Coordinates of C-alpha atoms and ligand atoms in Angstrom, one line a residue:
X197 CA 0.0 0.0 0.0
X198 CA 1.6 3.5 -0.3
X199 CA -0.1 7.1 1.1
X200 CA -0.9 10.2 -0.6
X201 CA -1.2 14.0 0.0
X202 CA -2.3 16.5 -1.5
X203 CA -4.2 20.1 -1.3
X204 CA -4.6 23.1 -3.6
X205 CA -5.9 26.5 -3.0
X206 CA -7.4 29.5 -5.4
X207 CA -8.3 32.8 -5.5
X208 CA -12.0 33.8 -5.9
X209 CA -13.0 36.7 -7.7
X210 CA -16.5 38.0 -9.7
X211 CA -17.1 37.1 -13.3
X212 CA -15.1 33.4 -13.0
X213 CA -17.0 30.3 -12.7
X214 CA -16.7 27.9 -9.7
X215 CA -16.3 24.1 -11.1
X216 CA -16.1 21.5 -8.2
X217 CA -15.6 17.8 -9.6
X218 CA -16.3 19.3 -12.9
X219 CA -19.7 20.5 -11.7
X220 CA -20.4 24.2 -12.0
X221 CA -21.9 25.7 -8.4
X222 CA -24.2 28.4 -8.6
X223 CA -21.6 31.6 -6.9
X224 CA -21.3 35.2 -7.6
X225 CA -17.4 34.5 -7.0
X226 CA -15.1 32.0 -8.7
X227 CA -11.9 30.7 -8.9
X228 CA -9.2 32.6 -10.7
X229 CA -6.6 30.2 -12.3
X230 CA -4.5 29.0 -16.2
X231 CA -7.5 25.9 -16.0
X232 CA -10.6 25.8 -14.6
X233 CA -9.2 26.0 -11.2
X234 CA -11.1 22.4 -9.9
X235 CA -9.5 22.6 -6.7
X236 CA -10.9 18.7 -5.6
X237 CA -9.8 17.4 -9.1
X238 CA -6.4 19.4 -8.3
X239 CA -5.9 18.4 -4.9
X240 CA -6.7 14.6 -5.7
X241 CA -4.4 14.3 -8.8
X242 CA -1.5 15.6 -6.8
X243 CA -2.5 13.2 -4.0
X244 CA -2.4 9.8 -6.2
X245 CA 0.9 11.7 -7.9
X246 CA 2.1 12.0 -4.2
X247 CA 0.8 8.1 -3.2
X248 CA 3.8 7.2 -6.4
X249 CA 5.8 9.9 -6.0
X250 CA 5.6 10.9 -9.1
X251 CA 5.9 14.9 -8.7
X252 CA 3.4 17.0 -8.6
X253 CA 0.4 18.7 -11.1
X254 CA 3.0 21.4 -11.9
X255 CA 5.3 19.1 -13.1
X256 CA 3.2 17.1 -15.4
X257 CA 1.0 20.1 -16.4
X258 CA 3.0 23.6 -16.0
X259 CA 0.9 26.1 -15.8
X260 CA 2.6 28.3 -18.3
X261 CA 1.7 25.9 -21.1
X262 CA -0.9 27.1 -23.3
X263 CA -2.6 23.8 -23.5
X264 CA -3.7 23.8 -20.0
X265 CA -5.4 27.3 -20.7
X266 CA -9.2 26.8 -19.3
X267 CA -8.4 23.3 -19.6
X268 CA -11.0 20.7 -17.9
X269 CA -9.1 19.4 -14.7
X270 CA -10.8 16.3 -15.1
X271 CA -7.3 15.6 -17.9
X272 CA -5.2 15.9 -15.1
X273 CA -7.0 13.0 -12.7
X274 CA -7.5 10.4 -15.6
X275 CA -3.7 11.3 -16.6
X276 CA -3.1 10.3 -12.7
X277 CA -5.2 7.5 -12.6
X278 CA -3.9 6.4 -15.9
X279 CA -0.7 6.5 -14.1
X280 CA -1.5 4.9 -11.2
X281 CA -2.8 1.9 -13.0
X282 CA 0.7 1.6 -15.3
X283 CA 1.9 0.9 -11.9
X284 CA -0.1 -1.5 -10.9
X285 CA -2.3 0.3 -8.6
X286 CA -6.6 1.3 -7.3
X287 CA -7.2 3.4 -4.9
X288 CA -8.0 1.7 -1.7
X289 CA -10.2 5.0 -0.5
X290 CA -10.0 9.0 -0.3
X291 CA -11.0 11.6 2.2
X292 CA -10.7 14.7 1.1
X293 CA -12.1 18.4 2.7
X294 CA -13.2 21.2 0.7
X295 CA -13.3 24.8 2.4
X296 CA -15.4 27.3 1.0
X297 CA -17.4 30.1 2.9
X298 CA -20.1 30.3 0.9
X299 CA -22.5 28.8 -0.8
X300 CA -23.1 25.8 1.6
X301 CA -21.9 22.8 -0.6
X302 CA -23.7 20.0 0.8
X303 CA -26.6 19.8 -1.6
X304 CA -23.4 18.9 -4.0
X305 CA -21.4 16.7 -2.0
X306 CA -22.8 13.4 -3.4
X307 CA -22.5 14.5 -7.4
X308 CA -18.9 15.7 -6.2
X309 CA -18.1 11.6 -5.0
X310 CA -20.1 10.7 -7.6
X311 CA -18.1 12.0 -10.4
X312 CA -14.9 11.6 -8.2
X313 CA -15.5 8.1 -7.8
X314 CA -16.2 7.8 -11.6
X315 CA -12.7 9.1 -12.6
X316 CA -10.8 6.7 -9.9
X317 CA -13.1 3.7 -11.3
X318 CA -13.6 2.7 -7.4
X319 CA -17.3 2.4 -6.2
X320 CA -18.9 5.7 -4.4
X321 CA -18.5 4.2 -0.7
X322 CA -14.4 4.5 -1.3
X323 CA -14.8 8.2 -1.4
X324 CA -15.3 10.8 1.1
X325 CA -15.7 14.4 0.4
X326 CA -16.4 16.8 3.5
X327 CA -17.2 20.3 3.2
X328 CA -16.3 23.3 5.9
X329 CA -16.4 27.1 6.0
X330 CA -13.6 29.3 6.8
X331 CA -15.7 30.2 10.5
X332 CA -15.2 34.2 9.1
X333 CA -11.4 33.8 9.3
X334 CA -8.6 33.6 6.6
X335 CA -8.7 33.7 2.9
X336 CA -11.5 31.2 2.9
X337 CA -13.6 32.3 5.8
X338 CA -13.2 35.8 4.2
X339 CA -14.3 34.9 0.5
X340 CA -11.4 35.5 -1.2
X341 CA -10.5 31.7 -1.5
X342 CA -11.4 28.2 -2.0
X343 CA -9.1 25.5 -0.5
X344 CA -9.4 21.8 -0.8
X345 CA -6.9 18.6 0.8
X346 CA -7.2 15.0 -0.2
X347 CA -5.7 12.0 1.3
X348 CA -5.5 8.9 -0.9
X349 CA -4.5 4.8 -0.4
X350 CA -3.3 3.1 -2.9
X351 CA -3.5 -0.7 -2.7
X352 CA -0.7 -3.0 -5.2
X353 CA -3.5 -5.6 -7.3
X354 CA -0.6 -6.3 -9.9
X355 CA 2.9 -6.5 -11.1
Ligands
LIG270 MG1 -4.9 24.2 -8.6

């Protein structure tokens, strides 16, 4: 078995959209980044990258390369997974926490497993998604950012 890390944060500003999972939550503020800033799809690929230490999202997909540019973050987690399975690997199970002051995200919490779960091929009980506010304080508590971290086992089932 081997343990993975990982977390990601982005600004939120007016006039962006906020993807989550590659869902699109209804927000007046969204995140500001080169794709389309899916901080859960972020923070899990660079946790399964972590699991194999195989760098990190930057590495495989710099930020300064045009192709990324509004990109669907849902590229970077199958190029993870795809990864992951060269090796010989599933994913055992995930727990991950997304921060976000507003709006509440719980009416989205399942689709957000849903489609996780989808992308890791791994049935929806494996994956845990948690979502918390900021409690008024820091970037996230004071709407100017959205924060997830994921934690990921990987379990060997071949050579
Ligand atoms: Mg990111």
């Amino acid at each position: 078995m081997r343990i993975g890390f990982g977390n990601d944060i982005h600004r939120l500003e007016a006039g962006r959209s906020l993807i989550l999972a590659g869902i699109e939550i209804p927000s007046d503020l969204g995140a500001v980044g080169h794709s389309d800033s899916d901080v859960i799809f972020h923070a899990v690929t660079d946790a399964i990258l972590g699991a194999l230490a195989l760098g990190d999202i930057g590495s495989h997909f710099p930020p300064d390369d045009d192709r990324w540019k509004n990109a669907e973050s849902s590229i970077f987690l199958k190029e993870a997974v795809s990864l992951m399975k060269a090796q010989g690997y599933t994913v055992g199970n995930l727990d991950t926490t997304i921060s976000l002051e507003t709006p509440k995200l719980g009416l989205f919490v399942n689709q957000i497993r849903q489609n996780i779960s989808a992308l890791l091929e791994i049935g929806i009980s494996k994956v845990s998604v948690k979502a918390k506010t900021g409690e008024c304080l820091d970037a996230v508590g004071e709407r100017r950012a959205i924060k997830a971290e994921a934690c990921v086992l990987l379990e060997k089932v071949s050579n």
